[in-house]
Amino acid sequence: MTDTPRLELIGITKAYPGVVANNNVSLKVMPGEIHALLGENGAGKSTLVKFIYGVQKADSGILKWEGAVTDIPNPNVARKLGVGMVFQHFSLFDAMTVEENIALGISPELAKSGLTQRIIDISTQYGLPLEPDRYVHTLSVGERQRIEVVRCLLQDPRLLIMDEPTSVLTPQEVEVLFQTLRQLAADGVSILYISHKLQEIKDLCHTATIMRMGKVVADCNPAEETPRSMAEMMMGGNLTPPERTANAALGAPQLIVKGLSVIASDSHGTDLKEIDFEVRTGEILGIAGIAGNGQQELMDVLSGEVLVDDPKSITIDGNSVGGSGPNRRRSVGMAFVPEERLGHGAVPQMSLWENAFLSGATRMNLLSNGFMRIRESEDYASTIVEEFRVKTPGIANVAASLSGGNLQKFIIGREILQKPGIIIALQPTWGVDAGSAAAIRQSLIDLAANGAAVLVISQDLEELFEIADRLSVICEGRLSPGRKTEDVNVDEIGLLMGGVANDPITEAAAHAD
Amino acid sequence: MLIRLEPRAEASRAMVYQSPLIAVVLTLIAGMIMFRILGTDPLQAVHAFFIEPISTVQGLAELLIKATPLILIGVGLALGFQANIWNIGAEGQLTLGAIFGGIVALAFFDVESIFLLPAMLIAGIVGGMLWAAVPAFLKTRYNTNEILTSLMLVYVSFLLLSYLITGPLRDPDGFNFPESRLFHDSALLPIILEGTRLHLGFLVALLFAVLAWLMIVKHIIGFQIKVIGMAPAAASFAGFKEKKLVWLTLLISGGAAGLAGAIEVSGPIGQVIPVVSPGYGFTAIIVAFLGRLHPIGVVLAGILMALTYLGGDSAQITMNLPNAVTGVFQGMLLFFLLASDVLIRYRIKLGAPRVREVTQRQEGVT
């Protein structure tokens, strides 16, 4: 390592109308260093990264690239300098092959002949198996991410920016990615690693810069910190992790799913195969799995947005509801929290009270003769806001004006206040700040303790281990038998997530043959 | 220098309501420039177009008569448009309403009864609904595009009317002119303002607008329409049935257009003729948007658009201007409205565009 930082930011300030996104932020990334950028949603990480990648200009401040003051007006310049970025949401065309996708995203000179060989070279060199002529829609999310990584690596980056890269991977895949990143770092590439998963940062990163409300609040060595101490720096306060009371007595099964098989309506979807499980009152069942293994399909079928042929395959509190829509299921005691907050769980342009009415109409008795009981809906919304500490100026504000965490608290609160017999939540704390996530988990635990059944489908293993009494894993549309949380460990779950004996790597390599 | 549009961080709410007014002012200015080029005195022309027609009680009454079908259809269409269901064929549904209403009137041409008029109006509603049911069925069953199917049915309806008026519905004593018998009094809408032609239909249109407003603001169906338009996934989460709403909004807008057709033949026209509407069904699309898809806004927009019809006639008579001026004004109004709506959400920037990738990927960073 030399003494000249690969990238140095000095006093970066960027203000948007009404909010200072970056306030005098300074940062140094050394060659070969894996540098974590840590902060809650809205802490200013994305603004800072957009600036480095040339997407956005700062109001003031200096960027030094290898010691020289540099201006990065657009991403092309950034790429020429050697800045590569892997985004959280991939920009890939499903109907094109791996190679075509890669060729589209790089400079024309690189996309000339010999690309196939270079893709294969790079992917073997860094342990990222990829078949250049496979179509993207046939690939798993982990494989898609590899395309993005390989696309960056083809351009010989000297700084690689990774935005929340592990949210879509199994623990085993994460380990493979980390090996790749460590190897890159050993080759002298600097890595700016954006995440809020503290254990990962502790395992992987050499240094960490922690941001809060647009400012750098700390620089630390993650190896010397605990996840909890970093979380507290990130939040600027004490973190109260969810507490579980001793296991409440389990009651009768609230939700029974038996022999549920569904052909996915979307051709890229996952078919559900012979799914059996039950959730009893007083317990939290967690379903783990990598994105795209049938979670969305399972949720759609459980919520009644997609109906099944055999009504008896889903029973709620003794009622067969497989052929009934969401309203009937609500009336027999079901409540749902979809993954997507804006546009699915809530209507972005509508006020909070209208959004309270959206799912509460049936159980909260908010309709009379087809007319909306507006006063009662408003009271209901106010109660949610108070009891679940939703930060908002008022219930007349539109859902889109709330931060992710606050809106999620509102949605969870809306469902919990309906006193459901069973609540089903898909990714309940996805993209939510640590404080809100803890509050949401706690409220789910409390709900179970008060005698409801809770089903949480999540890709966040830490979350599931924290709150679930039993764990199942969904993989390629099949559900593993539930096991007591205290009887399983992360590795076992990880293997199930990757398809039992199939190590994701050997599986991917098998495709390559 | 390149000109490009850049999304604004937030659309101004005030501007959403001001943009129709801005569009009207710009239309006036552009209209005056057009008159100037046509070689007439702009002020005089604008006076002839916009002031003269409504300077008498008769004129005002005519304005409301013309506004009646526009309001009825515009309110109906606005409901569907809010749910992203695009009925473009109101002109055809209006024609069917006129045919159905007319058939009832002609079938009982020698019967005097107070039930005749209601029967005609109901028949008109049924006719419009039937015509709108076709795109509704095709959309819910075969997932066809209702824009195309409803539009194509307009031309079918014209041919149907043409056939009927030169055949079965032709006045037997009419010297082979393609017109029906004149309706007798109990098939005509009562006049509500003595000395003018203003008929009950206008009040029906106002009543419909108020009912639609109540439905949108307070009723679960209005709520469902809004949710499905803004966030279809949230509608399915809430258990709203999309197909039901497709049927409902198409039937309501079709029925309203059919009612407007029946009102036209039993009101100002008084018989069935080969052309029952100067394009009210299409103009109502502009009316719906000009009124911000809000029933009360549609009433105001309907009155404004009615003025362009009257103004066209008046300008033709007093200034010798071509009647096409009406179409030009309606076109300009829509154009300026769409332009101001674009500028509410986007701002104009000069300079080279950024790399395309940027806009695509910006959202990806958290």
Short mmCIF file of C-alpha atoms in Angstrom, two decimals, chain A residues 49-430:
data_model
loop_
_atom_site.label_atom_id
_atom_site.label_comp_id
_atom_site.label_asym_id
_atom_site.label_seq_id
_atom_site.Cartn_x
_atom_site.Cartn_y
_atom_site.Cartn_z
CA VAL A 49 -21.95 7.74 -3.83
CA LYS A 50 -23.83 9.50 -6.60
CA PHE A 51 -21.28 12.26 -6.32
CA ILE A 52 -18.33 9.88 -6.55
CA TYR A 53 -19.86 8.13 -9.56
CA GLY A 54 -20.49 11.43 -11.33
CA VAL A 55 -24.25 11.23 -11.22
CA GLN A 56 -24.61 14.30 -9.09
CA LYS A 57 -22.66 17.46 -8.42
CA ALA A 58 -21.80 18.63 -4.93
CA ASP A 59 -22.36 22.21 -3.81
CA SER A 60 -18.86 22.42 -2.43
CA GLY A 61 -15.94 20.21 -1.54
CA ILE A 62 -13.01 18.58 -3.23
CA LEU A 63 -12.57 15.14 -4.71
CA LYS A 64 -8.99 13.88 -5.04
CA TRP A 65 -8.31 10.85 -7.19
CA GLU A 66 -4.91 9.34 -6.44
CA GLY A 67 -3.81 12.62 -4.95
CA ALA A 68 -4.93 14.91 -7.79
CA VAL A 69 -7.97 17.14 -7.57
CA THR A 70 -10.42 15.73 -10.08
CA ASP A 71 -13.81 16.63 -11.41
CA ILE A 72 -16.18 13.78 -12.26
CA PRO A 73 -18.98 15.34 -14.28
CA ASN A 74 -20.60 12.09 -15.41
CA PRO A 75 -20.36 8.30 -15.00
CA ASN A 76 -18.39 7.91 -18.23
CA VAL A 77 -15.58 9.93 -16.75
CA ALA A 78 -15.87 7.94 -13.55
CA ARG A 79 -15.53 4.68 -15.44
CA LYS A 80 -12.55 6.00 -17.42
CA LEU A 81 -10.85 6.89 -14.15
CA GLY A 82 -11.46 3.37 -12.93
CA VAL A 83 -14.52 3.72 -10.72
CA GLY A 84 -16.90 0.79 -11.05
CA MET A 85 -20.24 0.50 -9.37
CA VAL A 86 -22.50 -2.45 -8.63
CA PHE A 87 -25.99 -1.22 -7.93
CA GLN A 88 -28.45 -2.77 -5.55
CA HIS A 89 -31.04 -2.97 -8.29
CA PHE A 90 -29.62 -4.54 -11.38
CA SER A 91 -30.04 -2.99 -14.78
CA LEU A 92 -30.21 -6.12 -16.88
CA PHE A 93 -32.40 -7.10 -19.79
CA ASP A 94 -34.11 -10.41 -19.06
CA ALA A 95 -34.55 -11.35 -22.68
CA MET A 96 -30.86 -11.01 -23.53
CA THR A 97 -27.88 -13.21 -22.79
CA VAL A 98 -25.25 -12.59 -20.18
CA GLU A 99 -22.75 -11.51 -22.80
CA GLU A 100 -25.16 -9.16 -24.55
CA ASN A 101 -26.00 -7.54 -21.26
CA ILE A 102 -22.37 -7.07 -20.43
CA ALA A 103 -21.60 -5.69 -23.89
CA LEU A 104 -24.36 -3.12 -23.48
CA GLY A 105 -23.01 -1.74 -20.26
CA ILE A 106 -19.38 -1.19 -21.18
CA SER A 107 -17.53 1.05 -23.56
CA PRO A 108 -17.66 0.04 -27.25
CA GLU A 109 -13.90 -0.65 -27.40
CA LEU A 110 -14.24 -3.28 -24.70
CA ALA A 111 -17.30 -4.85 -26.26
CA LYS A 112 -15.43 -5.95 -29.38
CA SER A 113 -14.41 -9.50 -30.21
CA GLY A 114 -12.92 -11.70 -27.58
CA LEU A 115 -15.44 -10.55 -24.99
CA THR A 116 -16.67 -14.10 -24.41
CA GLN A 117 -13.19 -15.28 -23.52
CA ARG A 118 -12.54 -12.32 -21.26
CA ILE A 119 -15.80 -12.92 -19.42
CA ILE A 120 -14.79 -16.52 -18.83
CA ASP A 121 -11.27 -15.50 -17.77
CA ILE A 122 -12.45 -12.94 -15.27
CA SER A 123 -15.17 -15.14 -13.86
CA THR A 124 -12.81 -18.05 -13.27
CA GLN A 125 -10.07 -15.81 -11.91
CA TYR A 126 -12.37 -14.39 -9.24
CA GLY A 127 -14.57 -17.42 -8.67
CA LEU A 128 -17.67 -15.95 -10.26
CA PRO A 129 -18.95 -18.71 -12.54
CA LEU A 130 -20.99 -17.33 -15.42
CA GLU A 131 -22.07 -18.71 -18.77
CA PRO A 132 -21.89 -15.93 -21.37
CA ASP A 133 -24.63 -17.32 -23.61
CA ARG A 134 -27.31 -17.98 -21.02
CA TYR A 135 -30.39 -15.79 -20.95
CA VAL A 136 -30.67 -13.56 -17.94
CA HIS A 137 -34.22 -14.57 -17.07
CA THR A 138 -33.00 -18.11 -16.39
CA LEU A 139 -30.50 -16.94 -13.78
CA SER A 140 -30.83 -16.64 -10.03
CA VAL A 141 -30.44 -13.30 -8.37
CA GLY A 142 -27.00 -14.24 -7.15
CA GLU A 143 -25.94 -15.05 -10.70
CA ARG A 144 -27.38 -11.80 -11.95
CA GLN A 145 -25.30 -9.95 -9.44
CA ARG A 146 -22.24 -11.72 -10.77
CA ILE A 147 -23.00 -10.25 -14.19
CA GLU A 148 -22.87 -6.79 -12.70
CA VAL A 149 -19.66 -7.54 -10.85
CA VAL A 150 -18.01 -9.05 -13.92
CA ARG A 151 -19.16 -6.10 -15.99
CA CYS A 152 -17.32 -3.81 -13.60
CA LEU A 153 -14.25 -5.99 -13.41
CA LEU A 154 -13.89 -6.07 -17.19
CA GLN A 155 -13.07 -2.39 -17.03
CA ASP A 156 -10.17 -2.89 -14.61
CA PRO A 157 -11.61 -0.75 -11.86
CA ARG A 158 -9.37 0.71 -9.22
CA LEU A 159 -12.29 1.60 -6.99
CA LEU A 160 -15.31 -0.68 -6.83
CA ILE A 161 -18.47 0.66 -5.19
CA MET A 162 -20.85 -2.04 -3.95
CA ASP A 163 -24.31 -0.97 -2.84
CA GLU A 164 -25.94 -3.42 -0.40
CA PRO A 165 -24.65 -6.37 -2.40
CA THR A 166 -25.56 -9.18 -0.03
CA SER A 167 -29.24 -8.53 0.45
CA VAL A 168 -30.06 -11.05 -2.26
CA LEU A 169 -27.56 -13.81 -1.46
CA THR A 170 -27.43 -16.96 0.65
CA PRO A 171 -24.85 -17.05 3.44
CA GLN A 172 -22.77 -19.35 1.25
CA GLU A 173 -23.02 -17.02 -1.72
CA VAL A 174 -22.11 -14.14 0.54
CA GLU A 175 -18.98 -16.01 1.57
CA VAL A 176 -18.06 -16.52 -2.09
CA LEU A 177 -18.61 -12.85 -2.82
CA PHE A 178 -16.45 -11.91 0.14
CA GLN A 179 -13.64 -14.12 -1.12
CA THR A 180 -13.84 -12.36 -4.46
CA LEU A 181 -13.77 -8.97 -2.79
CA ARG A 182 -10.84 -9.93 -0.59
CA GLN A 183 -8.96 -11.19 -3.63
CA LEU A 184 -9.68 -7.95 -5.46
CA ALA A 185 -8.48 -5.96 -2.49
CA ALA A 186 -5.33 -8.05 -2.36
CA ASP A 187 -4.78 -7.13 -6.01
CA GLY A 188 -4.86 -3.47 -5.00
CA VAL A 189 -8.44 -2.59 -5.87
CA SER A 190 -10.15 -0.31 -3.36
CA ILE A 191 -13.68 -1.22 -2.41
CA LEU A 192 -16.30 1.12 -1.03
CA TYR A 193 -18.85 -1.15 0.59
CA ILE A 194 -22.24 0.26 1.44
CA SER A 195 -24.29 -1.73 3.86
CA HIS A 196 -26.21 -1.68 7.07
CA LYS A 197 -25.49 -5.32 7.90
CA LEU A 198 -23.11 -4.87 10.74
CA GLN A 199 -21.84 -8.41 11.10
CA GLU A 200 -20.79 -8.41 7.46
CA ILE A 201 -18.95 -5.17 7.80
CA LYS A 202 -17.15 -6.53 10.82
CA ASP A 203 -16.16 -9.66 8.89
CA LEU A 204 -15.12 -7.99 5.68
CA CYS A 205 -14.11 -4.38 5.98
CA HIS A 206 -10.81 -2.81 7.05
CA THR A 207 -12.24 0.55 7.96
CA ALA A 208 -15.68 2.02 8.32
CA THR A 209 -17.06 5.51 7.96
CA ILE A 210 -20.32 5.95 9.79
CA MET A 211 -22.75 8.61 8.66
CA ARG A 212 -25.76 10.06 10.35
CA MET A 213 -28.01 12.79 9.01
CA GLY A 214 -25.57 13.86 6.34
CA LYS A 215 -22.53 14.02 8.59
CA VAL A 216 -19.67 11.69 9.28
CA VAL A 217 -20.09 10.77 12.93
CA ALA A 218 -17.28 8.28 13.28
CA ASP A 219 -14.45 6.47 11.58
CA CYS A 220 -13.66 3.14 13.11
CA ASN A 221 -12.02 -0.19 12.65
CA PRO A 222 -14.90 -2.65 12.42
CA ALA A 223 -12.74 -5.47 13.76
CA GLU A 224 -12.47 -3.62 17.04
CA GLU A 225 -16.15 -2.80 17.32
CA THR A 226 -19.20 -4.89 18.03
CA PRO A 227 -22.20 -4.81 15.74
CA ARG A 228 -24.07 -3.21 18.59
CA SER A 229 -21.57 -0.43 19.13
CA MET A 230 -21.62 0.35 15.42
CA ALA A 231 -25.41 0.33 15.39
CA GLU A 232 -25.44 2.81 18.23
CA MET A 233 -23.04 5.12 16.41
CA MET A 234 -25.20 4.83 13.34
CA MET A 235 -28.40 5.65 15.19
CA GLY A 236 -26.94 8.10 17.65
CA GLY A 237 -28.58 6.49 20.61
CA ASN A 238 -29.08 3.30 22.47
CA LEU A 239 -30.47 0.46 20.51
CA THR A 240 -33.09 -1.65 22.22
CA PRO A 241 -33.06 -5.04 20.58
CA PRO A 242 -36.42 -6.81 20.53
CA GLU A 243 -37.11 -8.78 23.66
CA ARG A 244 -38.84 -12.07 23.73
CA THR A 245 -40.82 -13.19 26.66
CA ALA A 246 -40.70 -16.83 27.56
CA ASN A 247 -42.57 -18.89 25.00
CA ALA A 248 -46.25 -18.32 25.37
CA ALA A 249 -48.34 -21.43 25.36
CA LEU A 250 -49.06 -22.53 21.83
CA GLY A 251 -52.69 -22.74 20.92
CA ALA A 252 -54.71 -24.14 18.07
CA PRO A 253 -53.38 -23.83 14.51
CA GLN A 254 -54.63 -20.56 13.03
CA LEU A 255 -53.35 -21.11 9.53
CA ILE A 256 -53.05 -24.53 7.96
CA VAL A 257 -51.62 -24.94 4.50
CA LYS A 258 -51.83 -28.44 3.07
CA GLY A 259 -50.60 -29.79 -0.24
CA LEU A 260 -50.52 -26.35 -1.79
CA SER A 261 -49.26 -26.41 -5.37
CA VAL A 262 -49.55 -23.41 -7.65
CA ILE A 263 -48.31 -22.82 -11.18
CA ALA A 264 -46.85 -19.32 -11.31
CA SER A 265 -48.87 -16.95 -13.47
CA ASP A 266 -45.73 -15.10 -14.51
CA SER A 267 -43.48 -17.11 -16.82
CA HIS A 268 -40.44 -16.02 -14.80
CA GLY A 269 -42.14 -16.81 -11.52
CA THR A 270 -41.58 -19.82 -9.31
CA ASP A 271 -44.13 -22.61 -9.08
CA LEU A 272 -45.11 -23.65 -5.57
CA LYS A 273 -44.81 -27.37 -4.97
CA GLU A 274 -46.67 -29.34 -2.31
CA ILE A 275 -46.32 -26.80 0.47
CA ASP A 276 -47.40 -27.94 3.94
CA PHE A 277 -47.19 -25.96 7.15
CA GLU A 278 -49.21 -24.62 9.98
CA VAL A 279 -48.90 -21.66 12.30
CA ARG A 280 -50.33 -21.86 15.81
CA THR A 281 -51.53 -19.05 17.97
CA GLY A 282 -48.73 -17.66 20.05
CA GLU A 283 -45.91 -18.63 17.72
CA ILE A 284 -43.87 -16.93 15.04
CA LEU A 285 -42.98 -19.07 12.07
CA GLY A 286 -40.16 -17.72 9.95
CA ILE A 287 -39.71 -18.69 6.31
CA ALA A 288 -36.20 -18.03 5.06
CA GLY A 289 -35.05 -18.13 1.48
CA ILE A 290 -33.19 -16.28 -1.22
CA ALA A 291 -35.17 -13.81 -3.27
CA GLY A 292 -37.11 -15.35 -6.12
CA ASN A 293 -37.63 -18.82 -4.67
CA GLY A 294 -41.38 -18.52 -4.43
CA GLN A 295 -41.81 -16.08 -1.53
CA GLN A 296 -43.83 -13.61 -3.58
CA GLU A 297 -45.95 -16.40 -5.05
CA LEU A 298 -46.58 -17.85 -1.59
CA MET A 299 -47.55 -14.44 -0.28
CA ASP A 300 -49.94 -13.84 -3.19
CA VAL A 301 -51.63 -17.16 -2.59
CA LEU A 302 -51.87 -16.68 1.16
CA SER A 303 -53.25 -13.15 0.86
CA GLY A 304 -55.84 -14.19 -1.71
CA GLU A 305 -54.54 -11.93 -4.44
CA VAL A 306 -54.08 -15.18 -6.36
CA LEU A 307 -56.70 -17.85 -5.79
CA VAL A 308 -56.08 -21.60 -5.72
CA ASP A 309 -58.29 -24.32 -7.15
CA ASP A 310 -58.62 -26.34 -3.98
CA PRO A 311 -60.25 -24.17 -1.27
CA LYS A 312 -59.22 -26.65 1.40
CA SER A 313 -55.51 -26.20 0.78
CA ILE A 314 -55.61 -23.03 2.91
CA THR A 315 -57.57 -22.92 6.16
CA ILE A 316 -57.75 -19.96 8.48
CA ASP A 317 -59.19 -20.63 11.90
CA GLY A 318 -61.14 -23.57 10.51
CA ASN A 319 -62.43 -21.80 7.39
CA SER A 320 -61.38 -23.04 3.97
CA VAL A 321 -60.38 -19.91 2.09
CA GLY A 322 -58.25 -21.08 -0.85
CA GLY A 323 -60.87 -19.86 -3.29
CA SER A 324 -61.74 -16.61 -1.52
CA GLY A 325 -60.28 -13.17 -2.07
CA PRO A 326 -58.53 -10.91 0.46
CA ASN A 327 -61.71 -9.48 1.95
CA ARG A 328 -63.15 -12.82 2.99
CA ARG A 329 -59.79 -13.79 4.44
CA ARG A 330 -59.63 -10.56 6.39
CA SER A 331 -63.06 -11.15 7.77
CA VAL A 332 -61.98 -14.53 9.19
CA GLY A 333 -58.96 -12.98 10.85
CA MET A 334 -56.07 -12.69 8.44
CA ALA A 335 -53.90 -9.62 7.99
CA PHE A 336 -51.10 -9.07 5.49
CA VAL A 337 -48.05 -6.90 5.13
CA PRO A 338 -46.81 -7.01 1.53
CA GLU A 339 -43.17 -6.49 0.70
CA GLU A 340 -43.62 -3.37 -1.39
CA ARG A 341 -44.76 -0.51 0.79
CA LEU A 342 -45.45 2.11 -1.83
CA GLY A 343 -47.92 0.94 -4.40
CA HIS A 344 -48.86 -2.36 -2.79
CA GLY A 345 -49.26 -2.00 0.95
CA ALA A 346 -50.18 1.65 0.58
CA VAL A 347 -51.23 4.03 -2.16
CA PRO A 348 -48.41 6.60 -2.38
CA GLN A 349 -50.56 9.57 -3.43
CA MET A 350 -53.27 8.95 -0.86
CA SER A 351 -53.46 10.31 2.65
CA LEU A 352 -52.75 8.18 5.69
CA TRP A 353 -56.40 7.96 6.66
CA GLU A 354 -57.33 6.75 3.19
CA ASN A 355 -54.56 4.20 3.46
CA ALA A 356 -55.88 3.15 6.85
CA PHE A 357 -59.24 2.59 5.19
CA LEU A 358 -57.59 0.61 2.39
CA SER A 359 -57.16 -2.59 4.37
CA GLY A 360 -59.13 -1.67 7.49
CA ALA A 361 -62.56 -1.22 5.90
CA THR A 362 -63.72 -4.76 6.65
CA ARG A 363 -62.47 -5.46 10.13
CA MET A 364 -62.64 -1.95 11.53
CA ASN A 365 -66.21 -1.47 10.32
CA LEU A 366 -65.40 1.64 8.31
CA LEU A 367 -68.17 1.25 5.75
CA SER A 368 -71.83 2.00 6.10
CA ASN A 369 -74.09 1.22 3.15
CA GLY A 370 -71.18 1.48 0.77
CA PHE A 371 -70.16 4.92 2.03
CA MET A 372 -66.83 5.49 3.72
CA ARG A 373 -67.05 6.44 7.39
CA ILE A 374 -64.49 9.18 7.07
CA ARG A 375 -64.45 10.34 10.71
CA GLU A 376 -63.91 6.79 11.97
CA SER A 377 -61.21 6.17 9.36
CA GLU A 378 -59.40 9.28 10.53
CA ASP A 379 -59.63 8.19 14.16
CA TYR A 380 -58.28 4.79 13.21
CA ALA A 381 -55.36 6.38 11.35
CA SER A 382 -54.63 8.66 14.32
CA THR A 383 -54.59 5.68 16.65
CA ILE A 384 -52.10 3.89 14.42
CA VAL A 385 -49.89 6.96 14.29
CA GLU A 386 -49.94 7.34 18.07
CA GLU A 387 -49.58 3.73 19.14
CA PHE A 388 -46.86 2.87 16.66
CA ARG A 389 -45.00 6.18 16.92
CA VAL A 390 -45.25 7.02 13.24
CA LYS A 391 -43.44 10.27 12.56
CA THR A 392 -45.69 12.40 10.38
CA PRO A 393 -47.12 15.91 10.56
CA GLY A 394 -50.63 14.52 10.28
CA ILE A 395 -52.94 11.87 8.92
CA ALA A 396 -53.86 14.08 5.96
CA ASN A 397 -50.31 13.71 4.65
CA VAL A 398 -49.81 11.35 1.75
CA ALA A 399 -48.14 7.98 2.30
CA ALA A 400 -45.30 8.83 -0.06
CA SER A 401 -44.20 11.68 2.23
CA LEU A 402 -43.27 9.24 5.01
CA SER A 403 -39.83 7.70 5.30
CA GLY A 404 -39.62 3.97 4.60
CA GLY A 405 -39.41 3.07 8.27
CA ASN A 406 -42.31 5.26 9.30
CA LEU A 407 -44.55 4.08 6.53
CA GLN A 408 -43.75 0.47 7.40
CA LYS A 409 -44.59 1.13 11.04
CA PHE A 410 -47.86 2.61 9.86
CA ILE A 411 -48.67 -0.40 7.70
CA ILE A 412 -47.74 -2.94 10.39
CA GLY A 413 -49.71 -0.93 12.93
CA ARG A 414 -52.69 -0.79 10.62
CA GLU A 415 -52.72 -4.56 10.38
CA ILE A 416 -52.02 -5.23 14.06
CA LEU A 417 -54.79 -2.92 15.28
CA GLN A 418 -57.24 -5.01 13.30
CA LYS A 419 -56.58 -7.72 15.93
CA PRO A 420 -55.86 -10.44 13.41
CA GLY A 421 -55.80 -14.12 14.32
CA ILE A 422 -52.91 -14.55 11.92
CA ILE A 423 -50.65 -11.93 10.39
CA ILE A 424 -48.46 -12.66 7.39
CA ALA A 425 -45.59 -10.33 6.65
CA LEU A 426 -43.25 -10.48 3.68
CA GLN A 427 -39.90 -8.79 4.33
CA PRO A 428 -41.32 -6.62 7.12
CA THR A 429 -38.13 -4.66 7.75
CA TRP A 430 -36.77 -4.47 4.22
#
